[in-house]
Amino acid sequence: MGVEEAAEIVGCLRASFRSGHTKPRAWRVQQLEAVLMLLQDREKEIQQAVYSDLAKPPYETFTGEVALVENACKLAVKKLKEWMSPEKVSTSFALYPSSAEIVPEPLGVVLVIAAWNFPFLLAMDPLVGAVAAGNAVVLKPSELAPATSNLLARLIPFYLDNSAVCVVEGGVSETSALLDQKWDKIFYTGSSRVAKLVMAAASKHLTPVTLELGGKCPAIIDSSADLRVACRRIAVGKWGNNNGQACISPDYILADESIVHKLIETLTSTLKEFYGEDPRASPDLARIVNFSHFTRLTKLLDHPSTESTIVHGGQRDEKNLYIAPTILLNVPCDAPIMKEEIFGPLLPILTVKTVDEAVNFVTARPKPLALYVFTKRKSVKDVVLRDTSAGGMVVNDTMLHKCYIGFLSTMQSGIKVSRLVKVFFSHLYDGMGWDCSLSFLISHLGVLARVAWELIMASTRLITLVTERQFYAEVFLQIFLQGILLIAV
């Protein structure tokens, strides 16, 4: 696809949006219900496509992709009326009797560029948000997950409105042609390297962007932690989460030196319990996405500074793109594996003497996308929460913040991500209410005094105009109502 074809696609979608076709609530609900129907009708096909791309177990595809899209749809249908409703905003005393409100509106025509590691979720979740907000959408699935990309290109036109939703398949040339167009919003999930190109293209038109990127996500394990619970939850977050190919998977562990050997022993036994003596034969472990990423990971593993630190795993099968769950102990801080996001089944463990040392290690590096801490001590939890910063933090578990709070990011890990629906409205009012504090009253004493004086003067004028006693009740009623109105403003 060239630039001219991309321009034609965008032009058709923009004409559809400008006609007002996508704005009514009824249209949005219809599209969301169509997505729910797609999920119900084609669940097996979705699982097969994702398995073809990543050998991801079907239950993992359902819980980590299909179910999350379904929940997003149901939430949007339930909350859409509320999200679309204007929000009243208080105005100043000086502007009485004015009123103000903030009206959420769709942004226009948006581009969603999905990643390969969760090829269905990361395509459909932003699509649900964009459609719920009333936008026209171009979806660009990842070419590194070709089976899922082909499935989306085939199913979305069948279920959704073709005049407002379009799927474009392809690689670098197609993505470049799309980025050359003027968009009202770009939503990108992927690497920091490509994100820079996306931002550069968006800057030509001052297009707002949302970036879901990555980073190194540490897990701090204190000596008081329940190691059995910690290891099971880390194993699920690492190897049970697309075999480590997830941006919020634990990237490395900072463990108290007094428990490190017990930690390795417990983590090793947990892996055997989850995946058997030979994880290669386990149906519950995904594979590396392609040969390029397999080569990248093996280079990290075979680096002279790293290969001697392997304490468990390390086996690989190039033909089947398999790398065993691997644990490494005390990898040098300047080793390549500690300088870039691993995004695979390799898990370094570094020992620290105190929680302060772990905190200093984390804060000396770029802010992580997620940070996990395992401890029974409230003081340790408080120190980590107070002295570190990350896109999201979870205490005594991993990844759960994504399900309940949404994808949050900071600095190099991304830009402006929370609940996905919100980023596709032009503005959503977050609530400002009255400030009833003493400082507010003091700062507005002049206005309050003026209001009181005006009430007194208005009462005096009205009383002097009244000559008939029977009108007194009506007059004072008018004064009372005027006072109430002034105070209510």
XYZ file of C-alpha atoms in Angstrom:
489
model
C 0.000 0.000 0.000
C 1.327 3.401 -0.998
C 0.753 6.885 0.363
C -2.047 7.597 -2.127
C -4.009 4.511 -1.116
C -3.510 5.364 2.554
C -4.751 8.891 1.899
C -7.836 7.517 0.160
C -8.655 5.270 3.130
C -8.266 8.129 5.600
C -10.341 10.428 3.379
C -13.243 7.980 3.285
C -13.165 7.514 7.052
C -12.978 11.259 7.634
C -15.980 11.836 5.406
C -17.892 9.210 7.378
C -16.933 10.840 10.668
C -17.819 14.361 9.508
C -21.241 13.162 8.445
C -21.949 12.424 12.105
C -22.417 8.730 11.393
C -20.251 7.559 14.319
C -21.444 9.983 17.000
C -24.856 8.620 18.102
C -24.834 6.372 21.151
C -26.895 3.791 19.263
C -24.151 3.337 16.650
C -21.465 2.945 19.279
C -23.440 0.359 21.236
C -24.172 -1.518 18.008
C -20.445 -1.739 17.229
C -19.579 -2.855 20.754
C -22.233 -5.551 20.651
C -20.840 -6.653 17.286
C -17.412 -7.086 18.905
C -19.010 -9.181 21.653
C -20.659 -11.307 18.972
C -17.304 -11.722 17.215
C -15.739 -12.942 20.468
C -18.544 -15.398 21.057
C -18.700 -16.747 17.516
C -14.974 -16.922 16.766
C -13.283 -17.752 20.067
C -11.758 -21.002 18.768
C -10.464 -19.306 15.611
C -8.862 -16.573 17.731
C -7.141 -19.140 19.934
C -5.906 -21.057 16.894
C -4.523 -17.914 15.248
C -2.655 -16.810 18.378
C -1.325 -20.347 18.860
C -0.078 -20.320 15.282
C 1.821 -17.086 15.938
C 3.169 -17.729 19.438
C 2.249 -21.302 20.434
C 0.358 -19.587 23.241
C -1.818 -22.051 25.225
C -5.557 -21.631 24.477
C -6.466 -20.926 28.106
C -3.811 -18.182 28.209
C -5.239 -16.619 25.054
C -8.699 -16.650 26.605
C -7.760 -15.245 30.022
C -5.080 -12.828 28.782
C -6.676 -11.592 25.562
C -10.250 -12.615 24.717
C -11.682 -12.175 28.220
C -10.072 -8.742 28.636
C -11.545 -7.487 25.358
C -14.926 -8.875 26.387
C -14.721 -7.078 29.738
C -13.759 -3.823 28.004
C -16.793 -4.106 25.693
C -19.212 -4.825 28.518
C -17.818 -1.970 30.590
C -18.146 0.432 27.657
C -21.755 -0.573 26.978
C -22.602 -0.171 30.655
C -20.850 3.175 31.138
C -21.283 4.759 27.707
C -24.282 6.917 28.609
C -22.385 8.257 31.623
C -19.222 8.874 29.608
C -21.138 10.750 26.899
C -23.100 12.947 29.336
C -22.027 16.586 29.760
C -20.446 17.347 33.120
C -21.616 20.446 34.953
C -18.837 22.765 36.084
C -19.213 25.390 38.810
C -18.762 29.008 37.776
C -17.601 32.051 39.700
C -19.840 34.250 41.871
C -18.916 37.105 39.573
C -20.456 35.307 36.572
C -23.883 34.664 38.155
C -26.282 33.502 36.708
C -24.021 31.775 34.155
C -23.603 28.006 33.801
C -20.880 25.844 32.249
C -20.381 22.238 31.245
C -17.767 20.023 29.610
C -19.034 17.890 26.726
C -17.034 14.730 25.856
C -16.572 14.470 22.099
C -14.860 11.957 19.787
C -11.476 13.014 18.473
C -12.103 12.082 14.834
C -10.121 9.578 12.766
C -7.616 7.577 14.790
C -4.825 5.131 13.963
C -4.210 2.068 16.161
C -0.884 0.263 15.631
C -0.846 -3.042 17.524
C 2.032 -5.147 18.854
C 2.775 -8.833 18.285
C 3.084 -10.175 21.830
C -0.645 -9.987 22.579
C -1.757 -9.698 18.955
C -5.500 -9.893 19.548
C -5.773 -7.923 22.804
C -3.507 -5.066 21.746
C -5.450 -4.641 18.513
C -8.995 -5.009 19.813
C -8.750 -3.254 23.193
C -7.801 0.154 21.702
C -10.334 -0.460 18.914
C -13.078 -0.909 21.508
C -12.060 2.347 23.191
C -11.936 4.255 19.921
C -15.342 3.016 18.745
C -16.954 3.611 22.155
C -15.773 7.213 21.958
C -17.378 7.616 18.521
C -14.256 7.732 16.369
C -13.525 6.302 12.944
C -10.598 3.862 13.160
C -7.808 2.389 11.085
C -6.354 -0.705 12.750
C -2.839 -1.841 11.792
C -2.189 -5.322 13.284
C 1.372 -6.509 13.756
C 2.965 -8.216 10.775
C 4.997 -10.325 13.229
C 1.795 -12.160 14.185
C 0.563 -12.926 10.636
C -2.145 -15.460 11.520
C -3.841 -13.077 13.963
C -3.400 -10.155 11.571
C -5.078 -12.115 8.778
C -7.892 -13.169 11.106
C -8.594 -9.561 12.138
C -8.526 -8.396 8.504
C -11.076 -11.059 7.675
C -13.442 -10.813 10.653
C -13.617 -7.098 11.445
C -15.176 -6.092 8.080
C -17.705 -8.894 8.543
C -18.825 -7.773 12.015
C -18.169 -4.020 12.194
C -19.190 -0.993 10.126
C -16.848 -0.822 7.120
C -17.543 2.874 6.579
C -15.940 3.729 9.943
C -13.589 0.847 10.792
C -10.810 -0.373 8.499
C -8.019 -2.928 8.894
C -4.738 -2.442 7.026
C -2.267 -5.333 6.960
C 1.387 -5.064 6.031
C 4.854 -4.246 7.278
C 7.126 -1.235 7.435
C 6.067 0.329 4.109
C 2.354 0.155 4.952
C 2.942 1.565 8.438
C 5.055 4.384 7.006
C 2.351 5.227 4.458
C -0.232 5.400 7.244
C 1.998 7.566 9.453
C 2.374 10.060 6.596
C -1.344 10.867 6.921
C -2.961 13.406 9.217
C -4.659 11.734 12.170
C -6.621 13.034 15.123
C -4.988 10.463 17.409
C -2.335 7.749 17.132
C -2.309 4.838 19.578
C 0.890 2.787 19.350
C 1.995 -0.299 21.277
C 5.518 -1.588 20.759
C 9.193 -0.743 21.113
C 10.783 2.573 22.051
C 12.731 2.574 18.776
C 9.592 2.553 16.636
C 7.822 4.881 19.084
C 10.352 7.598 18.234
C 9.436 7.249 14.553
C 5.737 7.399 15.425
C 6.234 10.569 17.466
C 8.322 12.159 14.725
C 5.570 11.481 12.173
C 2.859 12.720 14.546
C 4.770 15.928 15.271
C 4.401 17.047 11.638
C 0.670 17.496 12.216
C 0.823 18.021 16.015
C -1.171 14.803 16.366
C -1.674 13.619 19.959
C -0.204 10.176 20.656
C -0.584 7.453 23.225
C 2.413 5.139 23.532
C 2.366 1.774 25.277
C 6.027 0.847 25.444
C 8.110 -1.251 27.801
C 10.960 -1.204 30.266
C 12.735 -3.311 32.843
C 10.273 -4.275 35.589
C 12.012 -5.229 38.848
C 10.648 -7.446 41.616
C 12.001 -6.728 45.098
C 11.863 -9.668 47.529
C 12.395 -8.906 51.195
C 13.629 -11.486 53.731
C 10.179 -11.555 55.349
C 8.370 -12.579 52.139
C 6.496 -15.857 51.802
C 8.823 -17.430 49.222
C 6.414 -20.110 48.055
C 3.715 -17.526 47.287
C 6.227 -15.074 45.793
C 7.772 -17.680 43.481
C 4.431 -18.957 42.226
C 3.221 -15.452 41.448
C 6.478 -14.421 39.812
C 6.439 -17.613 37.714
C 2.922 -16.826 36.522
C 3.863 -13.217 35.769
C 7.027 -14.247 33.934
C 6.685 -17.623 32.192
C 2.907 -17.934 32.431
C 2.520 -14.564 30.746
C 3.479 -15.282 27.125
C 6.767 -16.821 28.303
C 8.114 -13.461 29.432
C 7.173 -11.672 26.217
C 5.072 -9.060 27.993
C 5.991 -5.522 28.908
C 4.831 -5.889 32.534
C 6.442 -9.275 33.184
C 9.080 -9.246 35.944
C 12.385 -8.493 34.212
C 14.769 -9.135 37.118
C 14.672 -9.812 40.862
C 16.407 -7.915 43.664
C 16.499 -10.377 46.570
C 17.797 -10.087 50.115
C 21.098 -11.993 50.225
C 19.961 -14.012 53.247
C 17.210 -15.748 51.265
C 18.645 -15.942 47.748
C 19.571 -19.636 47.794
C 16.197 -20.600 49.266
C 14.584 -18.377 46.617
C 16.369 -20.177 43.750
C 15.460 -23.555 45.216
C 11.796 -22.594 45.581
C 11.631 -20.975 42.136
C 13.193 -24.065 40.532
C 10.708 -26.408 42.231
C 7.852 -24.110 41.175
C 8.948 -24.323 37.531
C 9.029 -28.118 37.735
C 5.579 -28.119 39.311
C 4.180 -25.834 36.587
C 5.954 -27.175 33.490
C 7.339 -30.596 34.439
C 10.887 -31.933 34.345
C 11.116 -31.045 30.636
C 9.352 -27.721 29.960
C 9.880 -28.288 26.226
C 7.127 -30.930 26.368
C 4.734 -28.736 28.347
C 1.607 -27.540 26.502
C 1.439 -24.538 28.863
C 4.548 -22.665 27.704
C 4.507 -20.296 24.734
C 7.366 -20.067 22.227
C 9.533 -17.155 21.056
C 7.726 -15.198 18.348
C 10.326 -15.505 15.557
C 13.929 -16.319 14.726
C 15.087 -12.713 15.097
C 13.925 -12.519 18.716
C 15.246 -16.032 19.377
C 18.688 -14.913 18.169
C 18.544 -11.744 20.271
C 17.782 -13.742 23.435
C 20.461 -16.374 22.800
C 23.041 -13.616 22.349
C 22.068 -12.191 25.739
C 22.375 -15.660 27.254
C 25.700 -16.509 25.564
C 27.433 -13.228 26.364
C 30.724 -13.860 28.248
C 29.500 -11.877 31.239
C 26.276 -13.871 31.449
C 26.767 -17.506 30.463
C 28.582 -18.426 33.694
C 25.742 -17.064 35.853
C 23.075 -19.571 34.734
C 21.820 -21.593 37.724
C 18.783 -23.185 36.079
C 17.638 -23.745 32.504
C 19.438 -22.333 29.512
C 18.447 -25.089 27.066
C 17.216 -24.049 23.648
C 15.770 -25.489 20.434
C 16.235 -23.221 17.443
C 13.952 -25.223 15.164
C 10.970 -24.848 17.535
C 11.963 -21.366 18.774
C 12.167 -22.740 22.303
C 14.241 -21.360 25.177
C 13.801 -23.007 28.574
C 12.795 -20.931 31.609
C 16.203 -19.712 32.762
C 17.374 -18.310 36.110
C 20.642 -16.386 36.395
C 22.380 -15.306 39.612
C 24.311 -12.070 40.140
C 24.689 -11.036 36.533
C 27.084 -8.046 36.255
C 25.172 -4.752 36.153
C 26.951 -3.754 32.943
C 25.993 -6.984 31.121
C 23.777 -6.492 28.030
C 20.948 -8.460 29.693
C 20.760 -5.781 32.416
C 20.828 -2.862 29.988
C 17.832 -3.704 27.798
C 14.364 -5.100 28.300
C 14.697 -8.896 28.189
C 11.250 -9.722 26.800
C 11.737 -13.450 27.085
C 12.060 -16.388 29.520
C 15.343 -15.244 31.132
C 15.210 -14.050 34.763
C 18.309 -12.571 36.455
C 18.453 -12.488 40.274
C 20.668 -9.903 41.969
C 21.403 -9.943 45.691
C 21.127 -6.881 47.935
C 21.886 -6.406 51.633
C 19.035 -4.024 52.481
C 15.815 -2.702 51.009
C 17.510 0.710 50.699
C 20.119 -0.846 48.419
C 17.327 -2.299 46.262
C 15.585 1.075 46.132
C 18.805 2.831 45.140
C 19.394 0.258 42.393
C 15.928 0.897 40.931
C 16.045 4.697 41.189
C 19.500 4.871 39.563
C 17.953 3.531 36.343
C 15.126 4.659 34.038
C 11.721 4.517 35.685
C 10.229 1.050 35.275
C 6.890 0.366 33.666
C 5.938 -1.805 36.650
C 7.503 -2.586 40.018
C 6.660 -5.513 42.284
C 7.549 -5.899 45.958
C 7.120 -9.031 48.078
C 7.198 -8.503 51.832
C 5.257 -9.017 55.047
C 6.645 -5.821 56.574
C 4.597 -2.658 56.226
C 7.749 -0.577 56.718
C 9.393 -2.175 53.660
C 6.284 -1.664 51.541
C 6.088 1.983 52.617
C 9.756 2.622 51.801
C 9.455 1.147 48.309
C 6.216 2.997 47.537
C 7.592 6.271 48.892
C 11.097 6.242 47.451
C 10.575 4.708 44.000
C 8.491 5.669 40.991
C 6.982 3.420 38.335
C 4.072 3.235 35.945
C 2.368 0.791 38.301
C 3.201 -1.026 41.533
C 1.826 -4.234 43.028
C 2.571 -5.553 46.510
C 2.838 -9.357 46.899
C 1.728 -10.135 43.360
C 2.458 -9.282 39.716
C 0.505 -7.801 36.779
C -2.828 -7.349 38.604
C -2.803 -3.576 38.167
C -3.337 -4.038 34.420
C -6.676 -5.734 35.066
C -8.059 -3.191 37.539
C -6.367 0.140 36.902
C -5.285 -0.150 33.287
C -1.946 0.249 31.581
C -0.047 3.079 33.255
C 3.288 4.387 32.118
C 5.894 6.969 32.910
C 8.890 8.480 31.145
C 10.492 6.003 28.704
C 7.806 3.355 29.279
C 5.072 5.294 27.505
C 2.807 8.306 27.310
C -0.718 8.897 28.607
C -2.304 5.537 29.134
C -4.985 4.619 31.656
C -8.427 3.265 30.891
C -8.238 2.947 27.125
C -11.659 4.463 26.381
C -10.711 7.796 27.947
C -7.793 8.504 25.647
C -10.102 8.588 22.611
C -12.405 11.360 23.882
C -11.396 14.949 23.247
C -11.817 15.647 26.937
C -13.363 14.022 29.962
C -14.106 16.032 33.082
C -12.380 14.558 36.136
C -14.384 16.558 38.688
C -13.539 19.825 40.415
C -16.359 20.522 42.938
C -16.497 23.401 45.385
C -13.559 24.253 47.574
C -15.149 24.634 50.996
C -11.857 25.104 52.845
C -11.120 28.007 55.180
C -8.582 29.401 52.706
C -11.325 29.559 50.060
C -13.668 31.461 52.386
C -10.926 33.901 53.400
C -9.862 34.513 49.801
C -13.500 35.224 48.842
C -14.485 37.365 51.860
C -14.793 40.397 49.619
C -17.259 38.643 47.302
C -19.267 37.258 50.230
C -19.441 40.690 51.867
C -20.639 42.210 48.611
C -23.343 39.557 48.271
C -24.523 40.231 51.826
C -24.584 43.989 51.209
C -26.551 43.541 47.985
C -29.077 41.389 49.849
C -29.575 44.075 52.485
C -29.932 46.861 49.918
C -32.335 44.815 47.779
C -34.474 44.074 50.838
C -34.577 47.739 51.824
C -35.600 48.848 48.336
C -38.338 46.243 48.091
C -39.769 47.098 51.539
C -39.964 50.824 50.759
C -41.887 50.019 47.593
C -44.499 48.023 49.458
C -47.386 50.047 50.864
C -49.886 47.291 51.360
C -49.362 45.060 54.406
C -50.716 41.994 52.597
C -47.736 42.087 50.215
C -45.119 41.731 52.986
C -45.116 37.930 52.851
C -44.594 37.918 49.072
C -41.797 40.471 49.285
C -39.862 38.608 51.939
C -40.337 35.404 49.977
C -38.676 37.102 46.992
C -35.796 38.246 49.192
C -35.362 34.761 50.594
C -35.326 33.133 47.148
C -32.859 35.691 45.806
C -30.526 34.976 48.704
C -30.746 31.235 48.128
C -29.939 31.658 44.432
C -26.899 33.840 45.146
C -25.523 31.404 47.709
C -26.183 28.384 45.459
C -24.104 29.912 42.694
